Structures are given as structure tokens and as C-alpha cells.
Coordinates of C-alpha atoms in Angstrom, one line a residue:
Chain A
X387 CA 12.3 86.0 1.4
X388 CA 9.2 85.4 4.2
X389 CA 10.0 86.3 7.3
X390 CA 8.7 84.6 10.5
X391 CA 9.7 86.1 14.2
X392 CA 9.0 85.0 17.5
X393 CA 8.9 86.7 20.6
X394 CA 10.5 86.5 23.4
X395 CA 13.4 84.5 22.4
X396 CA 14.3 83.0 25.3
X397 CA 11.8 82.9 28.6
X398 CA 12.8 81.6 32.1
X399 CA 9.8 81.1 34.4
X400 CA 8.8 79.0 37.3
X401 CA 7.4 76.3 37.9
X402 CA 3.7 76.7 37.7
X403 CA 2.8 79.4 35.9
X404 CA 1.9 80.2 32.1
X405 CA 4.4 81.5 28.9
X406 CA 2.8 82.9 26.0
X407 CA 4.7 83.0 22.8
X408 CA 3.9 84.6 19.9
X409 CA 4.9 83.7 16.5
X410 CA 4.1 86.2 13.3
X411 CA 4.9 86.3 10.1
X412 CA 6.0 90.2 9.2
X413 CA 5.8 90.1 5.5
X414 CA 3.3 87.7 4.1
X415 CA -0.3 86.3 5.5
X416 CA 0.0 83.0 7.1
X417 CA -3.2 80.6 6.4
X418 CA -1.4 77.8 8.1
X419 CA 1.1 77.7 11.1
X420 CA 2.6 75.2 12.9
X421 CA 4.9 74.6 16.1
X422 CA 6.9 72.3 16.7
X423 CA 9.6 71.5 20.0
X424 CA 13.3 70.4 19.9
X425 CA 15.3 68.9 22.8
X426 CA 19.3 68.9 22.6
X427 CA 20.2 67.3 20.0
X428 CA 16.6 65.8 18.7
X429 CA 14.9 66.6 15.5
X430 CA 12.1 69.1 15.3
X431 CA 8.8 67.3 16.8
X432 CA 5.4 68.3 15.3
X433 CA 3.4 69.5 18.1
X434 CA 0.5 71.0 16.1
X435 CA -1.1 72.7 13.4
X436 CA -3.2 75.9 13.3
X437 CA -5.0 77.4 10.7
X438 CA -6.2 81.2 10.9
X439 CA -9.7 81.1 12.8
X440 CA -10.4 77.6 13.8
X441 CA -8.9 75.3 16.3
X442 CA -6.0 73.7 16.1
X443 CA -5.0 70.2 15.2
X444 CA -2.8 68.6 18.1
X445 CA -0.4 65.6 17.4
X446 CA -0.6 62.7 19.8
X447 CA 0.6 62.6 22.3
X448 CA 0.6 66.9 22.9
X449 CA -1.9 67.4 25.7
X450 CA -4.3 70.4 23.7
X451 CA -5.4 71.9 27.5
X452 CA -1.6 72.5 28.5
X453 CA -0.2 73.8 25.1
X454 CA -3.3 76.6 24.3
X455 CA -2.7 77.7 20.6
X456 CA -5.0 80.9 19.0
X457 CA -4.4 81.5 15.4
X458 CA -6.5 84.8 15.7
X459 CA -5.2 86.4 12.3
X460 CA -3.3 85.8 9.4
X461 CA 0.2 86.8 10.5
X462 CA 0.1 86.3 14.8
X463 CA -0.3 82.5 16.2
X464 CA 0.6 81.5 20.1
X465 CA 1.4 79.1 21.8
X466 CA 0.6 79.0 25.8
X467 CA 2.5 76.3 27.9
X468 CA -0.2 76.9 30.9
X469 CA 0.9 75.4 34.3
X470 CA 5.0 74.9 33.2
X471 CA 6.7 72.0 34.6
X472 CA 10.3 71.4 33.7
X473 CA 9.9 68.8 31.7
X474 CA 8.8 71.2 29.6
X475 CA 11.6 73.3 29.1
X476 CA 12.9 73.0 25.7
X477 CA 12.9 75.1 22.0
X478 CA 10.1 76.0 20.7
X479 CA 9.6 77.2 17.0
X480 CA 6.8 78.0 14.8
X481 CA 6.7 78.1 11.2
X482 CA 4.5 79.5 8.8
X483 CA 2.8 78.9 5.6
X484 CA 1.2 81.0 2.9
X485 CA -0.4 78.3 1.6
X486 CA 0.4 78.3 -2.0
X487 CA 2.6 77.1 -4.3
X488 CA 4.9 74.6 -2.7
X489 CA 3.2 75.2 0.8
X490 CA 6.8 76.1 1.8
X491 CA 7.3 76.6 5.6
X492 CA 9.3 79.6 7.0
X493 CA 10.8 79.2 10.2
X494 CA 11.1 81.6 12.9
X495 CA 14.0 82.2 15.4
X496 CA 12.6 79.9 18.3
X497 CA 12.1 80.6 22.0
X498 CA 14.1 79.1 24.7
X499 CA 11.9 78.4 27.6
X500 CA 13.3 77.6 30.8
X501 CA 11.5 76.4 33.4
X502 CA 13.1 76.6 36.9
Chain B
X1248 CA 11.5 52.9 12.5
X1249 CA 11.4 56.7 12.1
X1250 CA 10.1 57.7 8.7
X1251 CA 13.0 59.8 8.0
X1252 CA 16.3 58.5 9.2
X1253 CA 19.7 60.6 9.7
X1254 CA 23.3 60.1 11.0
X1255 CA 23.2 62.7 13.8
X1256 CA 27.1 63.0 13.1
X1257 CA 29.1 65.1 14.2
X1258 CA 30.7 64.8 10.4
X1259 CA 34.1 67.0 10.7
X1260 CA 36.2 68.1 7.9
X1261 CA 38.8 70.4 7.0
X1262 CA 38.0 74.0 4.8
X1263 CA 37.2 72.9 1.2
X1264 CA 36.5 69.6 1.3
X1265 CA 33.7 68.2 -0.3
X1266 CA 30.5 67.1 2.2
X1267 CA 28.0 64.5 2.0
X1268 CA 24.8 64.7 4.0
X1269 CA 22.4 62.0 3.8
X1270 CA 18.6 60.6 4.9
X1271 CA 17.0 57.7 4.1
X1272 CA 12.9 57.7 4.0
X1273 CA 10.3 54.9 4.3
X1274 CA 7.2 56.4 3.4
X1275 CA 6.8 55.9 -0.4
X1276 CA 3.9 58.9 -0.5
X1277 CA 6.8 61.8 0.0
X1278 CA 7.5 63.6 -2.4
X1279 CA 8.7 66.8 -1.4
X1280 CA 12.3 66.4 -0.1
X1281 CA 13.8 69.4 1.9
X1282 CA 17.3 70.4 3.2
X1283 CA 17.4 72.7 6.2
X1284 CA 21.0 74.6 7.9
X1285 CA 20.4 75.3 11.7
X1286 CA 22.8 77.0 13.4
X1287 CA 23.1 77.1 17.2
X1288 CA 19.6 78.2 19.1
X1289 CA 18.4 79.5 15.6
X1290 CA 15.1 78.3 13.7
X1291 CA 15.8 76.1 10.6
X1292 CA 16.4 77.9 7.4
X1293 CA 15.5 76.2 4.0
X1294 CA 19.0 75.7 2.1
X1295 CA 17.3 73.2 -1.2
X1296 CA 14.2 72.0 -2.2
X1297 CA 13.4 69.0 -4.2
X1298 CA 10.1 67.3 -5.8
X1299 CA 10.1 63.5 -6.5
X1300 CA 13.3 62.2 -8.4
X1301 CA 16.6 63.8 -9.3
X1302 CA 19.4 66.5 -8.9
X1303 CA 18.9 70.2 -8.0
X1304 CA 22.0 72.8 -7.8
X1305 CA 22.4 75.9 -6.1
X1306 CA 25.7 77.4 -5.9
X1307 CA 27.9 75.4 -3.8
X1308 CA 24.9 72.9 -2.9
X1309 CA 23.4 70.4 -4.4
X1310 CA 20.8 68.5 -3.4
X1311 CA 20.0 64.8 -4.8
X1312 CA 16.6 62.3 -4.5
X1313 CA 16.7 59.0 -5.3
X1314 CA 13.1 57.6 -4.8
X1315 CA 13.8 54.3 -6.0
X1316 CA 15.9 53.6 -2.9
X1317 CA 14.6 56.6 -1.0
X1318 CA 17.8 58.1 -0.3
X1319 CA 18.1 61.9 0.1
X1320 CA 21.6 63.3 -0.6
X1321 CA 23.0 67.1 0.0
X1322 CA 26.3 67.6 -1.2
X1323 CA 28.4 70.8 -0.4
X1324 CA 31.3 71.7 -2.5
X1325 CA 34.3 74.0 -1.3
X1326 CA 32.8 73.6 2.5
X1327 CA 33.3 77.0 4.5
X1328 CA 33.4 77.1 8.1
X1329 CA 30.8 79.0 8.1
X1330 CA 29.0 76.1 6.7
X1331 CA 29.1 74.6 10.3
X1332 CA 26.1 73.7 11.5
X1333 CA 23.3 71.1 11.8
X1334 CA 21.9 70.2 8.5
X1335 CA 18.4 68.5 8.7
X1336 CA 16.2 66.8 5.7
X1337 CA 12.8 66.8 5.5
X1338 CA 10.1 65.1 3.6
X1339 CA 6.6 65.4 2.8
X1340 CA 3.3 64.0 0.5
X1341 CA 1.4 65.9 -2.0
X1342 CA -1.3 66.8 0.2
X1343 CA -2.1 70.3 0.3
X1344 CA -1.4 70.8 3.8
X1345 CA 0.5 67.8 4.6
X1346 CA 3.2 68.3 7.6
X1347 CA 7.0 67.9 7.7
X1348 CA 8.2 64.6 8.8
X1349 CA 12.0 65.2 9.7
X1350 CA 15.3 64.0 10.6
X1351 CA 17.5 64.1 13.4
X1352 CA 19.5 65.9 11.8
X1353 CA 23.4 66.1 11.1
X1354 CA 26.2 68.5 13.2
X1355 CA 28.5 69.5 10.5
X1356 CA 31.9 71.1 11.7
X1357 CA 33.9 72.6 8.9
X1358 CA 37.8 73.6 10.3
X1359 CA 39.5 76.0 8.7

């Protein structure tokens, strides 16, 4: 099957500063990817979606300035959470599409961010 | 009210019984109907996949749409305790690029 990783997998940082995370997928070409966040114990939120070489498409309510995403090739997408609060500590995951067929998403692993 | 609505659980039950996961939906475009296992600080993994109306099987799963009351249904037989973990639905339209609306999602604790 597709497989999606993301790296790091977990990231504590402080208050302030930037986390990159990047998402790929290793063994197919990705024209869409997506990333979405999950508090304890909530359901996966839609934060936005990226397709390879043009901006991406933000939910409401996701500020686009503070969550950067760059969907530069077909198999790397990140996400920067620029100027980390705590609030914004929670899991992130990205998913990945090849488009065809069903449009099926692959999930990666998710990264923990922690933000002191 | 949420589009996709799930019992968040936790659902417990002994090694072998039979389990009964379900979502109810309100948007009448779905039509893709997904099942995904999470374990613990792990991504989502896709466990059945359904399009519009009726019963799909896959070894010990089976997954089950009925549109005409929007009810999703994901029945495991023989439950593991390795089958512990949180199971979530998910539902989509037809559109080519349409996103994933999902639910809360269900802890499932299988004892042995």
C-alpha cells in the first residue's frame, strides 16, 4: 500500500519560534495533500488543502500567515506553525492523495508538537 | 449539528465478541463512506471503504451504508484485543477533490 511519513514525529519547542514539518509520500506522487490537527480526544479537523505548485486552500477559521504550507513537489508538503503559542500544541497529520481512482487519502504517522 | 456524528465511546468488550461501530450523516451529497483504526499517537489507517448504499466484507470486518437513513455501520466479528483502538468514519461527495468530513470517533477496548 501508499506510504505517507512525516518527520519529526514529535517536536517540543518554545514559545515563539517556528516548526517545520514535513510530510512525503515515499512510494507514489501526491497531486493533492492535506493536513489536518487533532486535540485529545477530537476528530481530525481539516486545516487545509495543497496541491503540488500552487497555494494552498485554508479552512476558516485556520489563519494562512501562521500555518505556512509549500507543496513544492509531488511527494514533499510542509507545514510551518510560525511564531508557536501553546495553544497550538496538538497532532498534526497530513495525508496524501494520488488523485485517481477513489482519490483515496493515505495517512501519515503525525507529529506531536509541544509547545512549552 | 456536525455533519458526521459518532459515539466517542469508550465501547468495551470481552475477546470475541461481536462489535458494532456506528455514525450517522446529514449531508445527503456523501457518497463515499470510510472506516478508519487509529491506534494511540498514530495516523489513521483506512480499514473499509464504501460507495453509496450497501454491505462490503473484508475478513473479520464488515462495513454497512444505509443512505436512506444515513447510518454508517462497521461490524467486527471475533474482536481481538489487538482490535483496540479508536475507530473513526468518514464521509465524502463525488467531487473529484472533495475533503473528508469526519467523526469523533469511537475508543474501542477489546479485553482478553
Amino acid at each position: 500500500g501508499a506510504v505517507v511519513s512525516q518527520h519529526p514525529s514529535w517536536v517540543i519547542c518554545k514559545s515563539g519560534t517556528s516548526v517545520k514539518i514535513e510530510c512525503r509520500s515515499l512510494d507514489f506522487q501526491a497531486t493533492t495533500m492535506f493536513w489536518y490537527r487533532q486535540f485529545p480526544k477530537q476528530s481530525l479537523m481539516l486545516m487545509a488543502t495543497s496541491n503540488e505548485g500552487s497555494k494552498a486552500t485554508y479552512e476558516q477559521g485556520v489563519e494562512k500567515d501562521k500555518f505556512l504550507i509549500n507543496h513544492a513537489s509531488l511527494t514533499l508538503s510542509t507545514l510551518t506553525v510560525t511564531s508557536a503559542h501553546p495553544e497550538d500544541s496538538s497532532f498534526y497529520i497530513c495525508s496524501a492523495s494520488s488523485g485517481s481512482g477513489s482519490n483515496e487519502q493515505f495517512f501519515g504517522p503525525g507529529t506531536r508538537l509541544t509547545v512549552l | 449539528q456536525k455533519e458526521v456524528e459518532q459515539d466517542p465511546g469508550p465501547l468495551s468488550v470481552p475477546e470475541g465478541a461481536i462489535v458494532s461501530l456506528n455514525c450517522t450523516y446529514s449531508n445527503s451529497a456523501f457518497q463515499y463512506f470510510m472506516w478508519y483504526r487509529q491506534y494511540s499517537r498514530k495516523g489513521p489507517e483506512l480499514l473499509m471503504y464504501t460507495y453509496s448504499s450497501g454491505n462490503k466484507e473484508d475478513g473479520r470486518f464488515t462495513a454497512q451504508v444505509d443512505k436512506s437513513s444515513k447510518y454508517i455501520s462497521l461490524f467486527i466479528r471475533d474482536s481481538q484485543p489487538s482490535d483496540s483502538a479508536t475507530y473513526l468514519c468518514a464521509a465524502r461527495t463525488l467531487s473529484g477533490y472533495s475533503t473528508l468530513t469526519f467523526g469523533k470517533g469511537t475508543m474501542l477496548l477489546v479485553s482478553p
